[in-house]
Amino acid sequence: MTAWNKELSQHLLSRAGFGGDVKLRDHFVKLGISEAVNALFPPDNYSSASSPDLSSVREMEEQAVRILRQPGARQKLRETEEGKELLQKFQQANRQGIIAITGWWVDEMLRTPYPLLEKMTLFWHNHFTSSFMDVKRANFLWKQNDLLRKNALGSFRTLLLETAKDPAMLEYLDNSQNRKEHPNENYARELCELFTLGEGNYTDQDVKEAARAFTGWTHNPQGEFIFRPAWHDNGEKTFLGRRGNFNGEDIIEILLEEKETSRFLTRKFLRFFITEEPNSQMIEKFADIFRKGDLEVKPLLKSMFTSEEFYSDQNRGNLVKSPVDFVIGTLRLMRINFPRPEILWGFMGLMGQRLLDPPTVAGWKGGKNWLSSSTLTLRNDFIRALITGEIPNISPRGKVKNRAKQIKLPRPPFVPENVLPQEAFSNPTNAVIHTVDHFIGRELSPDRLQPLFKFAQDAFLQEKEEASALRRITYLVLSMPEYQLC
Amino acid sequence: MKQVRKYTRREFICAGVSLVSGVVITPAFLSRTLWALQTKANPLKTAQAFSQPEHILVVVQLGGGNDGLNTVIPFTADEYYKSRETLAIPQNNVLKLSDSLGLNPEMTAMRELYEDQMLAVIQGVGYPNPNRSHFRSMDIWHTAKPEDISVSTGWLGRFFDNACKGMPSPSAGVQFGVDIPLALKGETNKVVAISNLEEIGWKPTVSGEKAQSELDALDKLLKQRIIKDETLFVAHTEMDTLLTAELVEKAIKRGISNANYPATEFGEQLKGTAMLISGEFPAMVYYVHLGGFDTHANQAGRHNNLLREFSEGIKAFFTDLKVSGHGGRVICLVFSEFGRRLEENASGGTDHGTVNPVFLLGERVRPGLHGKPASLKREDLDEIGDPKFTVDFRQVYATVLEDWLIADSFGILGSRFSKLDLVES
């Protein structure tokens, strides 16, 4: 590997977090590679100081649970005026709850001292997916997010077992309704296909047998896991060549023993952190490390972040930023405290990544799929909004409301003086050099900068204040193809 | 003779790009950029203009695995009623198409299209060794190569590659939504993804003369020689965006749409398609989506709502096209990645299955029932309990490619598939 320097440290910060500004980058250079990698990981007992405010949802839920205990309650809820009103309030509270969770999460990503933890929580949200479109209970979705974040850097074994019993997952993939008479295959199939082995490494018969093993796994109205013996199929099952009276835990144990599971997960890690097309040699190397570490995430990531492959020329500046990377990374680099996180959630949604609402159970496709005419337009609109203060009026659900009614902030959120050094304001050439260094942080060839130098000269002439020129130069730098990549 | 006709026709329909020497209709800024990049050393090709294609294909994807058995109902089959205690549609409610098949009662709008001779139903469509993964099966339908997992191009992408060789156009196809589906991916990209017709392009931070210097700078940044593949990919996508923005703006000024669409995303996508077609946008293929068909639990109400939305949307779309006078230019192909299990499960839903009907719609389709329904008899089901296919979906593709898009299906599908009689000549 080439010597540890500011470019490699910048690379580590962008991939393992949401990017780093000049200061953080220099700090990481001083630490040296192994201390820098260690500094990414939170202490074992770490948890965020705050959590989303779900008090109104909880209050509604307690009411609902009390009512549901009464005989004939379900009918009453559906058929009486009073019941209908209560249901409506319940749904309303849950919708607000979703906004509370996503707003909190976006805010946490902006402020956290441990961006890697948020990135890995997102990784697992994209693996063990659930959507509020199907799971309409905010409390369940928060429970799932909390489960993913607590184990994000921990054991895959724990994650697999605990998500199988998680109420949002039980709802999302219908296992809560899986009974022995006619098993529901939804969860069992995705467990094999998307959570462990990958397509092609099991048969449809295996899916049917696994579905039988998970019969009776459900939850109560409060969202606690319960096992209903009367719904469970106690018969013998044949799964991946093994025979026995398997239950859900047994199926999960068998899946964890399979080498394919470690390969499938490792490939996904590599695609997330290193390259869209990992070769089989890379997959074998890291899958081996993953298995030797008993499927613990932290040691695997440490070995990845210190590997030759991670820092090779071809694997730098080759991954398309996700909408979350793009939005959070930009705000962090601009040091903007955005007051309305739900607008950011809406923006990310329009860019193709609405948190708590993956497009399918397979999550977001990612990689080059993030970019299209439609999403690129939105990405540039977002930057433009920060530069000009003209914010499109986006609903939390991610629809652009009446264009004419855009929000005009009294002053632009992006203040160049807050992030760029004094020198940047001295002349057009310095303006370009510092803006590129701060926002892209990779060496660009001199001819790549020519159009920017030319533009910077115009902008310095056209604007009375250097800060206005710097804002426009920043817009151009952030419109460069290089800014979409990390 | 046929060769010649085919060649000129293909030239013409290819994204509506035709050679008109000396005329440049696209704004100079964009055309310079685009041609410089994509036509490289052939200055003769820089003089091109866009015109509209003669034949247009609109693909409607029903995502999640539509329950074909509750869409086109075999209302005389005992096996259907025995296997679906709670979900079967009673015989009396079915909207009859023949003495044994009928539509789901929510599909009255579709039934009207049937009466207007605009609907062809191809029955029992599937492929050998059915795959019950959403994602693999969807890929199979998109690539049209069930046996090869490494294919990264789609059947329509390869059509663009074949039919539009050497012709630069990012607008041969339009995907509604944020990302381009595999079906439309070719060796080079000729497709744009649009989620909102009014929100596409790149806006300067200021107006007037100052804006021009921003636009010029962006132009230069995109035009420059770029070495890294990934960066070049982003630059191309950005340029496609700019060119499309101009074309879309023109098209929506001319486009007409007055019909009543469902107030949903699917409705908006169809309305957008009608606008672009009547506004003479140059695309040959449009791709629209309706999702939510993965009905493992509590299927009945949800599925009915989806079928109503689907039928009413399609009906509105063809009403629009009739009014704008473009009906004869459009055929609409409707598919889903798989059907669902004959036997319902204990949660009032159905699990992943195999065969499904495919719909083809338009003034130029040969209306009625095609193919052979799959047998539901126990002894005819596969080992998982699903019916076996009678028509390979690639037969439908071959027909659409040859008889509607006037292309050589062999080159695109890699094999010769016997065509069906689906398109009026």
mmCIF file of N, CA and C in Angstrom, chain B residues 235-332:
data_model
loop_
_atom_site.group_PDB
_atom_site.id
_atom_site.type_symbol
_atom_site.label_atom_id
_atom_site.label_comp_id
_atom_site.label_asym_id
_atom_site.label_seq_id
_atom_site.Cartn_x
_atom_site.Cartn_y
_atom_site.Cartn_z
ATOM 1 N N ALA B 235 -20.934 11.308 -15.980
ATOM 2 C CA ALA B 235 -20.976 12.402 -16.955
ATOM 3 C C ALA B 235 -22.007 12.118 -18.049
ATOM 4 N N HIS B 236 -22.038 10.879 -18.524
ATOM 5 C CA HIS B 236 -23.032 10.514 -19.548
ATOM 6 C C HIS B 236 -24.455 10.671 -19.028
ATOM 7 N N THR B 237 -24.660 10.208 -17.804
ATOM 8 C CA THR B 237 -26.008 10.304 -17.238
ATOM 9 C C THR B 237 -26.422 11.771 -17.123
ATOM 10 N N GLU B 238 -25.483 12.603 -16.717
ATOM 11 C CA GLU B 238 -25.775 14.032 -16.576
ATOM 12 C C GLU B 238 -26.120 14.642 -17.947
ATOM 13 N N MET B 239 -25.365 14.243 -18.967
ATOM 14 C CA MET B 239 -25.668 14.792 -20.299
ATOM 15 C C MET B 239 -27.006 14.314 -20.835
ATOM 16 N N ASP B 240 -27.286 13.030 -20.595
ATOM 17 C CA ASP B 240 -28.600 12.507 -20.977
ATOM 18 C C ASP B 240 -29.705 13.335 -20.311
ATOM 19 N N THR B 241 -29.459 13.709 -19.075
ATOM 20 C CA THR B 241 -30.446 14.483 -18.328
ATOM 21 C C THR B 241 -30.701 15.825 -19.007
ATOM 22 N N LEU B 242 -29.626 16.481 -19.411
ATOM 23 C CA LEU B 242 -29.770 17.801 -20.010
ATOM 24 C C LEU B 242 -30.492 17.724 -21.349
ATOM 25 N N LEU B 243 -30.112 16.737 -22.138
ATOM 26 C CA LEU B 243 -30.751 16.609 -23.446
ATOM 27 C C LEU B 243 -32.227 16.252 -23.285
ATOM 28 N N THR B 244 -32.500 15.329 -22.371
ATOM 29 C CA THR B 244 -33.884 14.912 -22.147
ATOM 30 C C THR B 244 -34.727 16.084 -21.669
ATOM 31 N N ALA B 245 -34.145 16.894 -20.818
ATOM 32 C CA ALA B 245 -34.892 18.028 -20.272
ATOM 33 C C ALA B 245 -35.444 18.898 -21.408
ATOM 34 N N GLU B 246 -34.627 19.143 -22.405
ATOM 35 C CA GLU B 246 -35.067 19.952 -23.550
ATOM 36 C C GLU B 246 -36.214 19.261 -24.291
ATOM 37 N N LEU B 247 -36.025 17.963 -24.522
ATOM 38 C CA LEU B 247 -37.036 17.225 -25.287
ATOM 39 C C LEU B 247 -38.353 17.122 -24.520
ATOM 40 N N VAL B 248 -38.240 16.905 -23.212
ATOM 41 C CA VAL B 248 -39.451 16.777 -22.398
ATOM 42 C C VAL B 248 -40.200 18.111 -22.369
ATOM 43 N N GLU B 249 -39.454 19.166 -22.237
ATOM 44 C CA GLU B 249 -40.089 20.478 -22.162
ATOM 45 C C GLU B 249 -40.905 20.754 -23.422
ATOM 46 N N LYS B 250 -40.315 20.432 -24.564
ATOM 47 C CA LYS B 250 -41.046 20.612 -25.825
ATOM 48 C C LYS B 250 -42.282 19.722 -25.868
ATOM 49 N N ALA B 251 -42.091 18.450 -25.477
ATOM 50 C CA ALA B 251 -43.184 17.488 -25.597
ATOM 51 C C ALA B 251 -44.355 17.857 -24.701
ATOM 52 N N ILE B 252 -44.077 18.307 -23.468
ATOM 53 C CA ILE B 252 -45.236 18.575 -22.608
ATOM 54 C C ILE B 252 -45.970 19.845 -23.023
ATOM 55 N N LYS B 253 -45.300 20.700 -23.777
ATOM 56 C CA LYS B 253 -46.012 21.864 -24.315
ATOM 57 C C LYS B 253 -47.027 21.439 -25.363
ATOM 58 N N ARG B 254 -46.683 20.422 -26.150
ATOM 59 C CA ARG B 254 -47.563 19.963 -27.229
ATOM 60 C C ARG B 254 -48.522 18.875 -26.771
ATOM 61 N N GLY B 255 -48.137 18.141 -25.699
ATOM 62 C CA GLY B 255 -48.882 16.943 -25.322
ATOM 63 C C GLY B 255 -50.293 17.227 -24.817
ATOM 64 N N ILE B 256 -51.148 16.215 -24.967
ATOM 65 C CA ILE B 256 -52.544 16.352 -24.537
ATOM 66 C C ILE B 256 -52.897 15.205 -23.600
ATOM 67 N N SER B 257 -53.563 15.524 -22.511
ATOM 68 C CA SER B 257 -54.108 14.472 -21.663
ATOM 69 C C SER B 257 -55.262 15.026 -20.863
ATOM 70 N N ASN B 258 -56.450 14.473 -21.117
ATOM 71 C CA ASN B 258 -57.630 14.933 -20.391
ATOM 72 C C ASN B 258 -58.383 13.815 -19.676
ATOM 73 N N ALA B 259 -57.936 12.592 -19.883
ATOM 74 C CA ALA B 259 -58.684 11.462 -19.330
ATOM 75 C C ALA B 259 -58.539 11.409 -17.808
ATOM 76 N N ASN B 260 -59.410 10.631 -17.194
ATOM 77 C CA ASN B 260 -59.430 10.484 -15.741
ATOM 78 C C ASN B 260 -58.616 9.295 -15.289
ATOM 79 N N TYR B 261 -57.463 9.558 -14.759
ATOM 80 C CA TYR B 261 -56.599 8.465 -14.294
ATOM 81 C C TYR B 261 -56.791 8.269 -12.795
ATOM 82 N N PRO B 262 -56.491 7.057 -12.310
ATOM 83 C CA PRO B 262 -56.493 6.886 -10.858
ATOM 84 C C PRO B 262 -55.491 7.872 -10.247
ATOM 85 N N ALA B 263 -55.825 8.436 -9.089
ATOM 86 C CA ALA B 263 -54.945 9.427 -8.466
ATOM 87 C C ALA B 263 -53.817 8.723 -7.717
ATOM 88 N N THR B 264 -53.040 7.956 -8.452
ATOM 89 C CA THR B 264 -51.943 7.190 -7.853
ATOM 90 C C THR B 264 -50.709 7.378 -8.715
ATOM 91 N N GLU B 265 -49.584 6.849 -8.223
ATOM 92 C CA GLU B 265 -48.351 6.951 -8.985
ATOM 93 C C GLU B 265 -48.493 6.267 -10.342
ATOM 94 N N PHE B 266 -49.126 5.103 -10.337
ATOM 95 C CA PHE B 266 -49.345 4.380 -11.589
ATOM 96 C C PHE B 266 -50.139 5.249 -12.571
ATOM 97 N N GLY B 267 -51.191 5.886 -12.076
ATOM 98 C CA GLY B 267 -51.991 6.779 -12.915
ATOM 99 C C GLY B 267 -51.150 7.914 -13.475
ATOM 100 N N GLU B 268 -50.297 8.480 -12.617
ATOM 101 C CA GLU B 268 -49.441 9.576 -13.073
ATOM 102 C C GLU B 268 -48.463 9.132 -14.153
ATOM 103 N N GLN B 269 -47.936 7.927 -13.988
ATOM 104 C CA GLN B 269 -46.979 7.416 -14.979
ATOM 105 C C GLN B 269 -47.652 7.229 -16.339
ATOM 106 N N LEU B 270 -48.873 6.698 -16.321
ATOM 107 C CA LEU B 270 -49.583 6.493 -17.584
ATOM 108 C C LEU B 270 -49.949 7.832 -18.219
ATOM 109 N N LYS B 271 -50.345 8.769 -17.379
ATOM 110 C CA LYS B 271 -50.690 10.096 -17.889
ATOM 111 C C LYS B 271 -49.450 10.741 -18.526
ATOM 112 N N GLY B 272 -48.315 10.605 -17.835
ATOM 113 C CA GLY B 272 -47.055 11.125 -18.379
ATOM 114 C C GLY B 272 -46.725 10.481 -19.717
ATOM 115 N N THR B 273 -46.958 9.183 -19.812
ATOM 116 C CA THR B 273 -46.696 8.479 -21.064
ATOM 117 C C THR B 273 -47.580 9.035 -22.183
ATOM 118 N N ALA B 274 -48.860 9.223 -21.874
ATOM 119 C CA ALA B 274 -49.787 9.767 -22.875
ATOM 120 C C ALA B 274 -49.358 11.170 -23.309
ATOM 121 N N MET B 275 -48.900 11.967 -22.343
ATOM 122 C CA MET B 275 -48.424 13.321 -22.651
ATOM 123 C C MET B 275 -47.232 13.279 -23.596
ATOM 124 N N LEU B 276 -46.271 12.436 -23.267
ATOM 125 C CA LEU B 276 -45.048 12.382 -24.076
ATOM 126 C C LEU B 276 -45.344 11.849 -25.476
ATOM 127 N N ILE B 277 -46.190 10.835 -25.559
ATOM 128 C CA ILE B 277 -46.491 10.274 -26.880
ATOM 129 C C ILE B 277 -47.195 11.318 -27.743
ATOM 130 N N SER B 278 -48.218 11.957 -27.175
ATOM 131 C CA SER B 278 -48.947 12.935 -27.994
ATOM 132 C C SER B 278 -48.114 14.196 -28.204
ATOM 133 N N GLY B 279 -47.119 14.429 -27.331
ATOM 134 C CA GLY B 279 -46.235 15.572 -27.509
ATOM 135 C C GLY B 279 -45.063 15.264 -28.417
ATOM 136 N N GLU B 280 -45.096 14.107 -29.052
ATOM 137 C CA GLU B 280 -44.088 13.705 -30.026
ATOM 138 C C GLU B 280 -42.688 13.575 -29.448
ATOM 139 N N PHE B 281 -42.612 13.075 -28.258
ATOM 140 C CA PHE B 281 -41.324 12.716 -27.677
ATOM 141 C C PHE B 281 -40.776 11.528 -28.466
ATOM 142 N N PRO B 282 -39.444 11.450 -28.681
ATOM 143 C CA PRO B 282 -38.942 10.449 -29.631
ATOM 144 C C PRO B 282 -38.829 9.008 -29.139
ATOM 145 N N ALA B 283 -39.257 8.683 -27.906
ATOM 146 C CA ALA B 283 -39.032 7.322 -27.395
ATOM 147 C C ALA B 283 -39.880 6.271 -28.105
ATOM 148 N N MET B 284 -39.310 5.083 -28.211
ATOM 149 C CA MET B 284 -40.030 3.944 -28.786
ATOM 150 C C MET B 284 -40.646 3.089 -27.704
ATOM 151 N N VAL B 285 -40.044 3.116 -26.520
ATOM 152 C CA VAL B 285 -40.498 2.238 -25.445
ATOM 153 C C VAL B 285 -40.711 3.056 -24.168
ATOM 154 N N TYR B 286 -41.815 2.817 -23.516
ATOM 155 C CA TYR B 286 -42.092 3.412 -22.201
ATOM 156 C C TYR B 286 -42.283 2.282 -21.203
ATOM 157 N N TYR B 287 -41.833 2.517 -19.980
ATOM 158 C CA TYR B 287 -41.897 1.470 -18.972
ATOM 159 C C TYR B 287 -42.591 2.011 -17.727
ATOM 160 N N VAL B 288 -43.730 1.439 -17.369
ATOM 161 C CA VAL B 288 -44.447 1.912 -16.182
ATOM 162 C C VAL B 288 -44.677 0.769 -15.180
ATOM 163 N N HIS B 289 -44.920 1.139 -13.940
ATOM 164 C CA HIS B 289 -44.932 0.158 -12.851
ATOM 165 C C HIS B 289 -46.181 0.239 -11.987
ATOM 166 N N LEU B 290 -46.679 -0.934 -11.624
ATOM 167 C CA LEU B 290 -47.677 -1.006 -10.557
ATOM 168 C C LEU B 290 -47.216 -2.132 -9.629
ATOM 169 N N GLY B 291 -46.950 -1.795 -8.369
ATOM 170 C CA GLY B 291 -46.432 -2.801 -7.439
ATOM 171 C C GLY B 291 -47.453 -3.189 -6.403
ATOM 172 N N GLY B 292 -47.084 -4.081 -5.502
ATOM 173 C CA GLY B 292 -47.957 -4.449 -4.384
ATOM 174 C C GLY B 292 -48.680 -5.769 -4.572
ATOM 175 N N PHE B 293 -48.266 -6.555 -5.589
ATOM 176 C CA PHE B 293 -48.996 -7.783 -5.890
ATOM 177 C C PHE B 293 -48.537 -8.996 -5.073
ATOM 178 N N ASP B 294 -47.593 -8.775 -4.149
ATOM 179 C CA ASP B 294 -47.050 -9.903 -3.389
ATOM 180 C C ASP B 294 -47.966 -10.233 -2.217
ATOM 181 N N THR B 295 -49.104 -10.821 -2.540
ATOM 182 C CA THR B 295 -50.190 -10.953 -1.566
ATOM 183 C C THR B 295 -50.144 -12.281 -0.818
ATOM 184 N N HIS B 296 -49.173 -12.406 0.096
ATOM 185 C CA HIS B 296 -49.063 -13.622 0.900
ATOM 186 C C HIS B 296 -50.155 -13.707 1.959
ATOM 187 N N ALA B 297 -50.695 -12.564 2.360
ATOM 188 C CA ALA B 297 -51.683 -12.571 3.436
ATOM 189 C C ALA B 297 -52.797 -11.573 3.132
ATOM 190 N N ASN B 298 -54.008 -11.889 3.579
ATOM 191 C CA ASN B 298 -55.158 -10.985 3.420
ATOM 192 C C ASN B 298 -55.241 -10.429 2.005
ATOM 193 N N GLN B 299 -55.277 -11.335 1.059
ATOM 194 C CA GLN B 299 -55.146 -10.937 -0.339
ATOM 195 C C GLN B 299 -56.357 -10.215 -0.905
ATOM 196 N N ALA B 300 -57.564 -10.678 -0.559
ATOM 197 C CA ALA B 300 -58.748 -10.344 -1.350
ATOM 198 C C ALA B 300 -58.922 -8.846 -1.603
ATOM 199 N N GLY B 301 -59.019 -8.046 -0.534
ATOM 200 C CA GLY B 301 -59.298 -6.624 -0.716
ATOM 201 C C GLY B 301 -58.188 -5.916 -1.473
ATOM 202 N N ARG B 302 -56.942 -6.214 -1.079
ATOM 203 C CA ARG B 302 -55.801 -5.557 -1.704
ATOM 204 C C ARG B 302 -55.718 -5.870 -3.185
ATOM 205 N N HIS B 303 -55.883 -7.146 -3.511
ATOM 206 C CA HIS B 303 -55.745 -7.555 -4.910
ATOM 207 C C HIS B 303 -56.843 -6.921 -5.762
ATOM 208 N N ASN B 304 -58.061 -6.912 -5.215
ATOM 209 C CA ASN B 304 -59.160 -6.290 -5.953
ATOM 210 C C ASN B 304 -58.887 -4.820 -6.244
ATOM 211 N N ASN B 305 -58.382 -4.107 -5.216
ATOM 212 C CA ASN B 305 -58.080 -2.688 -5.414
ATOM 213 C C ASN B 305 -57.024 -2.488 -6.496
ATOM 214 N N LEU B 306 -56.004 -3.331 -6.463
ATOM 215 C CA LEU B 306 -54.939 -3.212 -7.463
ATOM 216 C C LEU B 306 -55.466 -3.447 -8.875
ATOM 217 N N LEU B 307 -56.336 -4.459 -9.000
ATOM 218 C CA LEU B 307 -56.852 -4.773 -10.332
ATOM 219 C C LEU B 307 -57.740 -3.637 -10.855
ATOM 220 N N ARG B 308 -58.457 -2.983 -9.935
ATOM 221 C CA ARG B 308 -59.302 -1.869 -10.365
ATOM 222 C C ARG B 308 -58.420 -0.706 -10.827
ATOM 223 N N GLU B 309 -57.395 -0.412 -10.025
ATOM 224 C CA GLU B 309 -56.473 0.667 -10.373
ATOM 225 C C GLU B 309 -55.818 0.388 -11.731
ATOM 226 N N PHE B 310 -55.384 -0.841 -11.899
ATOM 227 C CA PHE B 310 -54.738 -1.241 -13.145
ATOM 228 C C PHE B 310 -55.681 -1.038 -14.345
ATOM 229 N N SER B 311 -56.883 -1.585 -14.232
ATOM 230 C CA SER B 311 -57.821 -1.535 -15.357
ATOM 231 C C SER B 311 -58.229 -0.104 -15.692
ATOM 232 N N GLU B 312 -58.520 0.660 -14.657
ATOM 233 C CA GLU B 312 -58.981 2.032 -14.907
ATOM 234 C C GLU B 312 -57.860 2.885 -15.485
ATOM 235 N N GLY B 313 -56.647 2.636 -15.026
ATOM 236 C CA GLY B 313 -55.498 3.363 -15.564
ATOM 237 C C GLY B 313 -55.303 3.093 -17.049
ATOM 238 N N ILE B 314 -55.316 1.827 -17.398
ATOM 239 C CA ILE B 314 -55.085 1.450 -18.799
ATOM 240 C C ILE B 314 -56.204 2.004 -19.695
ATOM 241 N N LYS B 315 -57.413 1.919 -19.176
ATOM 242 C CA LYS B 315 -58.561 2.419 -19.948
ATOM 243 C C LYS B 315 -58.404 3.939 -20.198
ATOM 244 N N ALA B 316 -58.034 4.675 -19.155
ATOM 245 C CA ALA B 316 -57.846 6.123 -19.300
ATOM 246 C C ALA B 316 -56.748 6.419 -20.321
ATOM 247 N N PHE B 317 -55.694 5.636 -20.247
ATOM 248 C CA PHE B 317 -54.567 5.816 -21.163
ATOM 249 C C PHE B 317 -55.013 5.684 -22.624
ATOM 250 N N PHE B 318 -55.765 4.643 -22.914
ATOM 251 C CA PHE B 318 -56.197 4.467 -24.302
ATOM 252 C C PHE B 318 -57.262 5.491 -24.710
ATOM 253 N N THR B 319 -58.019 5.963 -23.739
ATOM 254 C CA THR B 319 -58.971 7.036 -24.046
ATOM 255 C C THR B 319 -58.207 8.288 -24.490
ATOM 256 N N ASP B 320 -57.157 8.619 -23.717
ATOM 257 C CA ASP B 320 -56.306 9.760 -24.072
ATOM 258 C C ASP B 320 -55.741 9.615 -25.493
ATOM 259 N N LEU B 321 -55.204 8.428 -25.771
ATOM 260 C CA LEU B 321 -54.554 8.213 -27.066
ATOM 261 C C LEU B 321 -55.555 8.315 -28.211
ATOM 262 N N LYS B 322 -56.780 7.865 -27.939
ATOM 263 C CA LYS B 322 -57.810 7.926 -28.969
ATOM 264 C C LYS B 322 -58.099 9.384 -29.303
ATOM 265 N N VAL B 323 -58.249 10.193 -28.266
ATOM 266 C CA VAL B 323 -58.558 11.612 -28.456
ATOM 267 C C VAL B 323 -57.415 12.331 -29.184
ATOM 268 N N SER B 324 -56.177 12.019 -28.783
ATOM 269 C CA SER B 324 -55.055 12.721 -29.409
ATOM 270 C C SER B 324 -54.692 12.143 -30.774
ATOM 271 N N GLY B 325 -55.327 11.024 -31.132
ATOM 272 C CA GLY B 325 -55.107 10.462 -32.463
ATOM 273 C C GLY B 325 -53.875 9.590 -32.578
ATOM 274 N N HIS B 326 -53.345 9.125 -31.433
ATOM 275 C CA HIS B 326 -52.128 8.317 -31.483
ATOM 276 C C HIS B 326 -52.385 6.842 -31.157
ATOM 277 N N GLY B 327 -53.656 6.483 -30.995
ATOM 278 C CA GLY B 327 -54.004 5.119 -30.575
ATOM 279 C C GLY B 327 -53.394 4.042 -31.449
ATOM 280 N N GLY B 328 -53.357 4.273 -32.731
ATOM 281 C CA GLY B 328 -52.861 3.247 -33.653
ATOM 282 C C GLY B 328 -51.361 3.022 -33.571
ATOM 283 N N ARG B 329 -50.663 3.883 -32.867
ATOM 284 C CA ARG B 329 -49.198 3.769 -32.806
ATOM 285 C C ARG B 329 -48.718 3.002 -31.576
ATOM 286 N N VAL B 330 -49.654 2.643 -30.687
ATOM 287 C CA VAL B 330 -49.217 2.134 -29.382
ATOM 288 C C VAL B 330 -49.741 0.734 -29.083
ATOM 289 N N ILE B 331 -48.828 -0.116 -28.626
ATOM 290 C CA ILE B 331 -49.234 -1.402 -28.062
ATOM 291 C C ILE B 331 -48.686 -1.475 -26.646
ATOM 292 N N CYS B 332 -49.520 -2.019 -25.776
ATOM 293 C CA CYS B 332 -49.162 -2.077 -24.372
ATOM 294 C C CYS B 332 -49.034 -3.544 -23.965
#
